[in-house]
Every structure is written in structure tokens, then in C-alpha cells.
Coordinates of C-alpha atoms and ligand atoms in Angstrom, one line a residue:
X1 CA -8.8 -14.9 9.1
X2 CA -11.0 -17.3 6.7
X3 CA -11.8 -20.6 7.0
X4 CA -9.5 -21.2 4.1
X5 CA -7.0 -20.2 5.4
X6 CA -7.6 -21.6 9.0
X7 CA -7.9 -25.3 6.6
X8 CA -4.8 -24.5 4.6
X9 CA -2.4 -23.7 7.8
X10 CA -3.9 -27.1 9.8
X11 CA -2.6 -28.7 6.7
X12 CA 0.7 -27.1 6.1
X13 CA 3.6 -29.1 6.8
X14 CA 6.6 -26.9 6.3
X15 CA 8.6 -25.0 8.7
X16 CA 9.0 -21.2 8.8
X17 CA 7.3 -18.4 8.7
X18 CA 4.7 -17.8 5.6
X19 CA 2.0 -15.6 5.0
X20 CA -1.2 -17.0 3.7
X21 CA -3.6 -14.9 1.4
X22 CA -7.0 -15.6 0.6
X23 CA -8.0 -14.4 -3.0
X24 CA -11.6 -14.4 -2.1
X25 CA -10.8 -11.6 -0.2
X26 CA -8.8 -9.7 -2.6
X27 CA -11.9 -10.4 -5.2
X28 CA -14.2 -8.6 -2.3
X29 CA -12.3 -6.0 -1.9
X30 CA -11.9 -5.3 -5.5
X31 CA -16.0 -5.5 -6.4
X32 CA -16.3 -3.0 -2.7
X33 CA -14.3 -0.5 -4.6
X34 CA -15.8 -0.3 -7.7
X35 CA -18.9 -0.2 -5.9
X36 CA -17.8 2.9 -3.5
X37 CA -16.6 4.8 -6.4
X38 CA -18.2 3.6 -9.6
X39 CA -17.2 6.0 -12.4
X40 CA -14.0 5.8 -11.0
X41 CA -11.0 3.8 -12.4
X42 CA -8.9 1.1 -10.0
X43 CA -5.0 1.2 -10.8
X44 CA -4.1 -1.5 -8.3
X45 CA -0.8 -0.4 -6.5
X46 CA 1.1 -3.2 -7.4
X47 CA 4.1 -3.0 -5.2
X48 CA 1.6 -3.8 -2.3
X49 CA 1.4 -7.6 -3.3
X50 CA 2.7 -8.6 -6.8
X51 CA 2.1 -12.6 -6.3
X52 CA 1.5 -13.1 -9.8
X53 CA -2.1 -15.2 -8.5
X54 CA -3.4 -11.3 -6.9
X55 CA -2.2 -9.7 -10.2
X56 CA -4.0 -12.1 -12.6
X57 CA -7.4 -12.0 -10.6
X58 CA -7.5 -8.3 -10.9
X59 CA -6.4 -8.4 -14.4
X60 CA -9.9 -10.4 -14.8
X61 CA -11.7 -8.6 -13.0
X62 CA -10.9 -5.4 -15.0
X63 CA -8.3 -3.9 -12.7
X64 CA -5.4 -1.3 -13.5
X65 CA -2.5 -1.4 -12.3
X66 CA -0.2 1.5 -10.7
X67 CA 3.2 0.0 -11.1
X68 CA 6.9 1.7 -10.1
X69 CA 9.4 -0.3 -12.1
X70 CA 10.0 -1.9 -15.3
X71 CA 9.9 -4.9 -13.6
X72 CA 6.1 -4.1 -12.7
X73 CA 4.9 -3.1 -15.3
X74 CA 5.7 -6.4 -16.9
X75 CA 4.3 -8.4 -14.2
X76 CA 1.0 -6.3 -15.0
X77 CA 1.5 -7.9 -18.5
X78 CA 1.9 -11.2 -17.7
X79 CA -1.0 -10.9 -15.4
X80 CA -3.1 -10.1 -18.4
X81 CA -3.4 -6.5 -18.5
X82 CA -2.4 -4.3 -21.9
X83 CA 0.0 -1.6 -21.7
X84 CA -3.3 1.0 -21.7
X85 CA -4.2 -0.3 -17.9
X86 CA -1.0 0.1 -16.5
X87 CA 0.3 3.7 -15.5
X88 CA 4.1 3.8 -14.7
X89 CA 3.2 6.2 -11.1
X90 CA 6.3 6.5 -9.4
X91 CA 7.8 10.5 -10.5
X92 CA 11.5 8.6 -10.3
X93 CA 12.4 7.3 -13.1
X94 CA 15.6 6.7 -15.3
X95 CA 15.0 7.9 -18.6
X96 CA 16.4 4.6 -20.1
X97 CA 13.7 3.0 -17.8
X98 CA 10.9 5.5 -19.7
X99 CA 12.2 4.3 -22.8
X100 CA 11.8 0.8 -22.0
X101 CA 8.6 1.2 -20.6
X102 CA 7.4 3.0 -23.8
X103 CA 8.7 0.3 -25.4
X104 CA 6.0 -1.9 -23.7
X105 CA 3.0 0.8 -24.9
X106 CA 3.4 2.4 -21.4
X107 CA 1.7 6.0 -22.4
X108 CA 0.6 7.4 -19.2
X109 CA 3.6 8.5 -16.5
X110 CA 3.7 10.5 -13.1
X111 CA 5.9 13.7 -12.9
X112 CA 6.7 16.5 -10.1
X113 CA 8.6 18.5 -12.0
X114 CA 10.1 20.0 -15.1
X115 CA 13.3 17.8 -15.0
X116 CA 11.4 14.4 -15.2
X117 CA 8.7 15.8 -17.6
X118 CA 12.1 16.5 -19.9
X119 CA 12.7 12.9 -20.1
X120 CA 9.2 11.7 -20.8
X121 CA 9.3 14.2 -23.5
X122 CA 12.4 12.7 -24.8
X123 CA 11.7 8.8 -24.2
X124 CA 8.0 8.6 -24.3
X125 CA 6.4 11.4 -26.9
X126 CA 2.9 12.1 -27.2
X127 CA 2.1 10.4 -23.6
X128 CA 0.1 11.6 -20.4
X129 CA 1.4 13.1 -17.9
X130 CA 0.0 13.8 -14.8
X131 CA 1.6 16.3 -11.9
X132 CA 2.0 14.5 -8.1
X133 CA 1.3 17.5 -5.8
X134 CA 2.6 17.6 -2.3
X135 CA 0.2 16.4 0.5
X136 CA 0.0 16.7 4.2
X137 CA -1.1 13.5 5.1
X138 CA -2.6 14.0 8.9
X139 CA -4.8 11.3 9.7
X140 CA -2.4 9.1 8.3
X141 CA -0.9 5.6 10.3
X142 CA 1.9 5.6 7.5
X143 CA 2.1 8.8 6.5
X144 CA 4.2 9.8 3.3
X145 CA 7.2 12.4 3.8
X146 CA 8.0 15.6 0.8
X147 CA 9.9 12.6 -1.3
X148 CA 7.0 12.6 -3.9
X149 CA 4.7 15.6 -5.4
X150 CA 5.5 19.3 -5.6
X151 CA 4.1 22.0 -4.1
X152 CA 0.5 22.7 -5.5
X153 CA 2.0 26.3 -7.1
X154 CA 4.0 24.9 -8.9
X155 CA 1.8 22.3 -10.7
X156 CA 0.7 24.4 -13.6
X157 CA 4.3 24.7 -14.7
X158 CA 5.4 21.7 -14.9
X159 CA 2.3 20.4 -16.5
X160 CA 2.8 23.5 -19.2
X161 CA 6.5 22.2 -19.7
X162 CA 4.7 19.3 -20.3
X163 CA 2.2 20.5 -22.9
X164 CA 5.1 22.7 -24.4
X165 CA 7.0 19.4 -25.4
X166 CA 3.9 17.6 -27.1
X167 CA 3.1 15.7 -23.8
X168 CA -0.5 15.5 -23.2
X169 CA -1.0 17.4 -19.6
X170 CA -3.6 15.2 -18.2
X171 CA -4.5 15.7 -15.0
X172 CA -3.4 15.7 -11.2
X173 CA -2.4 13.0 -8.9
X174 CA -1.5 12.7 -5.1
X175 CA -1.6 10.4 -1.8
X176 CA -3.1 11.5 1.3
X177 CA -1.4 9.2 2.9
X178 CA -1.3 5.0 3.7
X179 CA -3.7 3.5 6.3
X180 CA -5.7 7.1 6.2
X181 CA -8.6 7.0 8.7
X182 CA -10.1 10.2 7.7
X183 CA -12.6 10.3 4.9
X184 CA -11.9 13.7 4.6
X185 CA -8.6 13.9 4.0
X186 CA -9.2 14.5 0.2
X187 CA -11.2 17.1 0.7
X188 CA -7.8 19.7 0.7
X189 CA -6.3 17.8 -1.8
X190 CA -8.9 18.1 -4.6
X191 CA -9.6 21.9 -3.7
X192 CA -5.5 22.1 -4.5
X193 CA -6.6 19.8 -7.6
X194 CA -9.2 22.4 -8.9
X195 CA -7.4 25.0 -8.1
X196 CA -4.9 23.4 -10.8
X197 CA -7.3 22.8 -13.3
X198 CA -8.6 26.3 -12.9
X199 CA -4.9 27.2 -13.6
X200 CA -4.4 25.4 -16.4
X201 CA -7.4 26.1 -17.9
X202 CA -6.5 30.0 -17.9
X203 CA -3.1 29.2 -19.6
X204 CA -5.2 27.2 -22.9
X205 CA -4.5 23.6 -21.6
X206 CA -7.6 21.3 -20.6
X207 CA -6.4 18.4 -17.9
X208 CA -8.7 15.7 -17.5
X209 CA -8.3 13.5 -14.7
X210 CA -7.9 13.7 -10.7
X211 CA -5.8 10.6 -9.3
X212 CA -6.8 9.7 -6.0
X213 CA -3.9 8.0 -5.0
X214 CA -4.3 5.1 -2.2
X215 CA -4.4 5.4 1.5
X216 CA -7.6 3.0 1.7
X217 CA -6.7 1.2 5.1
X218 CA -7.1 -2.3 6.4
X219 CA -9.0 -3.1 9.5
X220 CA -5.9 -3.9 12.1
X221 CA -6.2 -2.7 15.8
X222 CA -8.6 -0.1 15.6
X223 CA -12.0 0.2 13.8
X224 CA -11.6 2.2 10.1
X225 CA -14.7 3.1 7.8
X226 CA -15.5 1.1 5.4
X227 CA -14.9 1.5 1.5
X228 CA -18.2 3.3 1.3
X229 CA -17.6 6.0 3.6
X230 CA -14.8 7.1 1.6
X231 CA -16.4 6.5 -1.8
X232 CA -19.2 9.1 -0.5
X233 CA -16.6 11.3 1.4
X234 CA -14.8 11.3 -2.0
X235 CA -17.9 12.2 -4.3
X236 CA -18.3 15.4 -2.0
X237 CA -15.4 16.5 -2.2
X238 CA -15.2 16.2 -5.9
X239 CA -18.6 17.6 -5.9
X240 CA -17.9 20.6 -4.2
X241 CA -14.4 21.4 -5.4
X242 CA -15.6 20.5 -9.3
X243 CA -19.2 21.6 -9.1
X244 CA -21.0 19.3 -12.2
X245 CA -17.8 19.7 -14.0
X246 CA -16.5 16.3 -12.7
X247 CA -13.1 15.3 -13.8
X248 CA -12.1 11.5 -14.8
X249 CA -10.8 10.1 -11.5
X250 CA -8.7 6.9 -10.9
X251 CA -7.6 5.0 -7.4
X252 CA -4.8 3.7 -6.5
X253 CA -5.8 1.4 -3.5
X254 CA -3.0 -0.9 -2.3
X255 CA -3.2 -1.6 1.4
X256 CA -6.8 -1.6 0.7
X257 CA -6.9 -4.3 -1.6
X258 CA -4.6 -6.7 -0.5
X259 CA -4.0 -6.4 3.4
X260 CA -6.8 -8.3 5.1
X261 CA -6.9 -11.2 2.9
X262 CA -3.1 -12.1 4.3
X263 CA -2.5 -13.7 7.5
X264 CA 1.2 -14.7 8.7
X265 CA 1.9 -17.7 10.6
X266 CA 5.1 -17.4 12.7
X267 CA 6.3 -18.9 15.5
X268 CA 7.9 -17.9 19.3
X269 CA 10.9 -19.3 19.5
X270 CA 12.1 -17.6 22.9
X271 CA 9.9 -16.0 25.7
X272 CA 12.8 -13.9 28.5
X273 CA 12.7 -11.3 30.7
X274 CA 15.4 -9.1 31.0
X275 CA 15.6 -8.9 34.8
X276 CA 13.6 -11.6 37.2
X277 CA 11.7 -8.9 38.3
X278 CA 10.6 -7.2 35.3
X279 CA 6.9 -6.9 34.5
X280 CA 7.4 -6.8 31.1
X281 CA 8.6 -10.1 28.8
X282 CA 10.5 -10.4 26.1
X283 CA 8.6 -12.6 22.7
X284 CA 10.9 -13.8 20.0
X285 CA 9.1 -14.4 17.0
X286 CA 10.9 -16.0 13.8
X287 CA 9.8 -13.3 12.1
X288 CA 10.9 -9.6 12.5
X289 CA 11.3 -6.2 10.6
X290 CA 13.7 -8.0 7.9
X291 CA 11.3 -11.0 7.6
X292 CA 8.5 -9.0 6.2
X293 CA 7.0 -6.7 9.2
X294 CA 9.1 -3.7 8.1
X295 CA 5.7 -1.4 8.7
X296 CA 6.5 -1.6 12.5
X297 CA 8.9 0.6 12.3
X298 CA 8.5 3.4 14.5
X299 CA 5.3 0.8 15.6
X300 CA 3.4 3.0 12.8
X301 CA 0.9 -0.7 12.2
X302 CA -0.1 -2.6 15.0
X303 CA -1.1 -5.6 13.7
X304 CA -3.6 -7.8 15.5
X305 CA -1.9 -11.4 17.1
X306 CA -4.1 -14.1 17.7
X307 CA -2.5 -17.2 19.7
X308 CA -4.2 -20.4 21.1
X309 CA -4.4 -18.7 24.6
X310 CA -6.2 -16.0 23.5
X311 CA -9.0 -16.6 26.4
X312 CA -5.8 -16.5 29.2
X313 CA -4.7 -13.6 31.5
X314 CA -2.3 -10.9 29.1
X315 CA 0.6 -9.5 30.3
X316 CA 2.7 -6.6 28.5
X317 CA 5.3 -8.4 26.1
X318 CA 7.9 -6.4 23.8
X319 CA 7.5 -8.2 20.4
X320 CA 11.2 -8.8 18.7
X321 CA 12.4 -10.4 15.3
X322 CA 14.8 -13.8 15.3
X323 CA 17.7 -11.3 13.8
X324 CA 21.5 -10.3 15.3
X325 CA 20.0 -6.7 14.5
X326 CA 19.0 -4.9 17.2
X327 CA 16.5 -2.7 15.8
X328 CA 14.6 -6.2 15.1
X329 CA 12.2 -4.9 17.5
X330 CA 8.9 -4.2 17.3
X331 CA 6.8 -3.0 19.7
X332 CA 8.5 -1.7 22.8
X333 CA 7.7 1.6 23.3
X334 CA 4.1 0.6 23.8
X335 CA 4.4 -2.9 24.6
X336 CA 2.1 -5.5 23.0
X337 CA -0.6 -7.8 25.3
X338 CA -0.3 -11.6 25.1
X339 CA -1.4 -14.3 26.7
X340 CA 0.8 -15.2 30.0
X341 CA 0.4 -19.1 29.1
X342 CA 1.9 -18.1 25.6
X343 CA 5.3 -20.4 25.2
X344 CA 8.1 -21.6 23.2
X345 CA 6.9 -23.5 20.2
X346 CA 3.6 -22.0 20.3
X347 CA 2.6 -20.9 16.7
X348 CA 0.8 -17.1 16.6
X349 CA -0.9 -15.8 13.6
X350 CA -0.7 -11.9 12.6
X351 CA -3.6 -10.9 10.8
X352 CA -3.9 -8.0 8.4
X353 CA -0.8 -8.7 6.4
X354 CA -1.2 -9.6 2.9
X355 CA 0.0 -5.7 2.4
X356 CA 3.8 -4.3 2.7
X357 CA 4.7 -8.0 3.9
X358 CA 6.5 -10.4 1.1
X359 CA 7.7 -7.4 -0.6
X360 CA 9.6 -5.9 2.5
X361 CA 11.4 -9.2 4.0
X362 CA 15.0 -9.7 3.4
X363 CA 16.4 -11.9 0.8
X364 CA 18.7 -13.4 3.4
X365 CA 19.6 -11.6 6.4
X366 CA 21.4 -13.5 8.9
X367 CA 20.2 -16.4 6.7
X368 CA 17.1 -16.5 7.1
X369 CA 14.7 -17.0 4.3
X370 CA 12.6 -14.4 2.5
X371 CA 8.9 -14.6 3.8
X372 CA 7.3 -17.9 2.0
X373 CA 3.8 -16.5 0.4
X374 CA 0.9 -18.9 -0.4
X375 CA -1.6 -17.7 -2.6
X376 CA -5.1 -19.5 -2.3
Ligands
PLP1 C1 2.2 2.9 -2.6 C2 1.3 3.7 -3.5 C3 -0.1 3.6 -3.5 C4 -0.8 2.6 -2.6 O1 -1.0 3.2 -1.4 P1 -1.9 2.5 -0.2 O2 -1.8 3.4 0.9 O3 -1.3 1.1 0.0 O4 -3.3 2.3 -0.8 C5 -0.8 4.3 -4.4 N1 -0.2 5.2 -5.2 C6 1.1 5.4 -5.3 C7 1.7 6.3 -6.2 C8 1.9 4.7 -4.4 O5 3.2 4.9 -4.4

């Protein structure tokens, strides 16, 4: 919470949930990761927050952008960033989508394997390609599943396929997984990375870059190191696995960037129990899963609540969306402390969410709204 945004919510006069970002923040976090890791190259992951506002600031500021879609890569554009910043990172892809992307000047595209390399061959010759490998991600709030990267073995191949069709095999990219607490989690990844390099190299083709992916987490219940700890953990590891060959390296922070300069504003609209003599209370919020706090699921982020109360006695409250959908609930199995004088009307603010928030509400479920951003 900023005092900006503190001024801008004692001023605000509509109704509704919003979330409120602050692009001071976003500017902070930017200048902390090109600190951390300074020959390394940000590709913002734009599906984190594309408010056009974020996107332009780090266009300025000499951003990339990681983008999954058509449809981002030309909100990079508009942002200000030429087709050379922007890498098209998601390894699904249409081919008539690679086409149009090319189209754009897109030249650098992720693959896991042969079958998607085939269509950058077709619809984007000449361009980089880099191979997602496959990644555990333990340590991991939000971990990733096997939908993205192939096993480590099988790299080589598909980045030959790639250099067989006139690609440019470029280098290796993977995600240890979002919200990662562990500095060292890329320490296995990039001795898999090497080991890929090593591969190549013995097969007459000379990759050049190591994408770090994102996983950079924001500060919500628990304590997480800071940008600095992983810029150092990450050196290591590159050290060690690279020796003084160091390869280029990019980031893809997302959650990083963007999540603690957002704060929601919602409201309770119903406090119950479910029995008079249950301990535990039922909060209604008017905002839920489908209104933009999808990332409870499975209560994987537990974002920190602030009321007005804050000082008051807490009891143990099961947090709940405004939805007919009765998975609109989010934190049951481990209920969530609040205030006992907390009550209908009462406005709560849930910090850390400028990440995985706008993008994820509903257009319309049960009518309700998508979540209203401000950008300030
Ligand atoms: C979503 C995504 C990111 C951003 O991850 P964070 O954990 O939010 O930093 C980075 N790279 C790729 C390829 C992604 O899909």
C-alpha cells in the first residue's frame, strides 16, 4: 500500500470492486531487476498486467516484453517497443498466428518440440528459436505442471530440427516456477541448460542464450528474498554451470514486476455463520475467483487483507466470492483471520495484487463486472 494509492481510494467515488496500481512501484521494481542482474535482459511477462500505462513505462524504461498472443505482441507495440524487444514465449502457437506475428518483425519464438519448430520454419524463416525444457518447480507457491518444455534429452533435437530448417537455434529457456521462494531453484535448471549447450556444441551448432523464465515473487503472507538474492543466487549458478563461458541471459519477471504495486478495494457484503454455534464465519466479499482472485485456487496465494479493525480481536473466517458458483471460495481449508468487529459494508483492501488479477476476472459472470483497474 502507497500513500498514492491510500489518497486515490479516499477520493474514489464509484462503486465496485477495483484494483489500484501504483506505477512508481512498477518503475522500482523494474530499476531492482536490472540492478540484481545487470548483463541480463528484462522481457516483461506481459500477460501479468497489460494496462497499457505498465506496458508503456517499461517500454521507456528499456523493457522487453515476453508476450503469448498476437494480441500481446501488439500491445508491446503500441506501448513503444519494436518488434526486436518482444519475444512471442508461449511454445503454442497457430501457425497462422507465427505468420502474423512475423508479419509484425516478431524474430525470436519459444518451441518444445519438432512439431512447432516445423511451423516457425514455415511461417517465420531465418528467426530464433529457443527450446523450453521441462522443470520441477519445488519451492514453488504456483508451481507450473508438464504443459510447457520438454524433457532436457530431448532439447538438442529439437533445437537441431531447428537449425536443419534455417532457424537460428539460440539458446534454452525454462520457468522454475511462479512465486519461487528458493534462490536456488535455478541452479538444476541451468546445469540441464549446460548440459544442452554442451550437446549442441558437439553436434556443430553454437546456442547463445539461457532464458531465465520468471518465478520472481511478491512479498504476500510470508517473508521472500529480495531481487538481489536471486540476482546473486543466479550469477552462481551460471557461474558454476558455465564456468567464464557465460551465455546471453534474459528474465522473464511477471509477478515480480507488477504484483506489489496493486492493491484491490472490495467490499463485505455478507458476514454468516453456517450454524449458531460454529466457530468459524462466513465473509462475502464482492469479489471472488471469477472477479479477479483466480490464484486462490487451491489457496496456492494468500494474499494479505487489511480492514479498519485491523487492531480488534480475529476470529477464523472462510473468505467467499459474491458468485451462484460454489467453488467461489477461497480460503476454507485453512481459514483466513479477521477482525471480529469486521461488518457488512465495511470496505477491506487485498494487497499484493497488481499480478494475475484484471487479467483473470470474468467478463460477466452472473453479471457482475470485470475487475475495474486504475492505473496511477
Ligand atoms: C507467465 C510467464 C512468466 C512470468 O512468470 P512469473 O512467475 O509471473 O514471473 C514468464 N515466462 C513465461 C514463459 C510465462 O509464461
Amino acid at each position: 500500500m502507497t500513500a498514492r494509492i491510500r489518497e486515490f481510494l479516499r477520493n474514489r467515488r464509484d462503486d465496485g470492486p477495483c484494483m489500484v496500481l501504483d506505477l512508481d512501484v512498477v518503475r522500482d521494481n523494474y530499476r531492482a531487476f536490472a540492478r540484481s542482474l545487470p548483463d541480463t535482459r528484462v522481457f516483461y511477462a506481459v500477460k501479468a498486467n497489460p494496462a497499457p500505462e505498465v506496458l508503456s513505462l517499461l517500454a521507456s524504461l528499456g523493457s522487453c516484453f515476453d508476450t503469448a498472443s498476437v494480441a500481446e505482441i501488439e500491445m508491446a507495440l503500441a506501448a513503444g517497443a519494436t518488434p526486436d524487444r518482444i519475444s512471442y514465449g508461449n511454445t503454442i502457437k497457430k501457425e497462422r498466428d507465427v505468420a502474423r506475428a512475423y508479419a509484425l518483425g516478431i524474430r525470436l519464438f519459444a518451441v518444445d518440440c519438432v512439431a512447432e519448430v516445423e511451423k516457425i520454419g514455415r511461417a517465420a524463416p531465418g528467426s530464433k528459436v529457443f527450446c523450453r525444457i521441462l522443470c520441477a518447480g519445488v519451492g514453488a507457491e504456483w508451481p507450473l505442471s508438464r504443459k510447457f518444455g520438454c524433457v532436457p534429452e530431448m532439447a538438442a533435437d529439437v533445437l537441431e530440427h531447428a537449425h536443419r530448417l534455417g532457424l537460428e537455434a539460440y539458446g534454452v529457456s525454462f520457468h522454475v516456477g511462479s512465486q519461487q521462494r528458493d534462490t536456488g531453484a535455478w541452479d538444476q535448471a541451468l546445469a540441464s541448460a549446460s548440459a544442452i549447450f554442451r550437446e549442441c556444441a558437439e553436434r556443430g551448432i553454437h546456442l547463445s542464450m539461457v532464458n531465465l523464465g520468471g518465478g520472481f515473487p511478491t512479498k504476500y503472507l510470508k517473508p521472500v528474498p529480495g531481487v538481489k538474492s536471486y540476482g546473486n543466487a543466479i550469477f552462481r549458478a551460471l557461474s558454476k554451470h558455465f564456468g567464464n563461458r557465460l551465455p546471453e541471459t534474459i528474465i522473464e519477471p511477471g509477478r515480480g514486476m507488477v504484483g506489489n504495486a496493486g492493491v484491490i478495494e472490495a467490499e463485505v457484503v455478507l458476514v454468516s455463520k453456517k450454524a449458531e454455534e460454529d466457530e468459524v464465519r462466513w465473509v462475502y466479499l464482492d469479489i471472488g475467483k471469477f472477479g479477479g482472485l483466480a490464484e486462490t485456487m487451491d489457496e496456492a496465494i494468500r494474499y494479505p487483507i487489511r480492514t479498519d479493525h485491523d487492531g480488534d480481536d480475529k476470529v477464523p473466517c472462510v473468505l467467499a466470492g459474491p458468485t451462484c458458483d460454489s467453488v467461489d471460495v477461497m480460503y476454507e481449508k485453512e481459514p483466513y483471520w479477521l477482525p471480529v468487529s469486521l461488518e457488512i459494508g465495511d470496505k477491506v483492501l487485498i494487497e499484493g495484487t497488481g499480478a494475475y488479477t484484471t487479467t483473470y476476472s470474468a467478463v460477466a459472470f452472473n453479471g457482475f463486472p470485470p475487475l475495474r483497474s486504475y492505473v496511477i
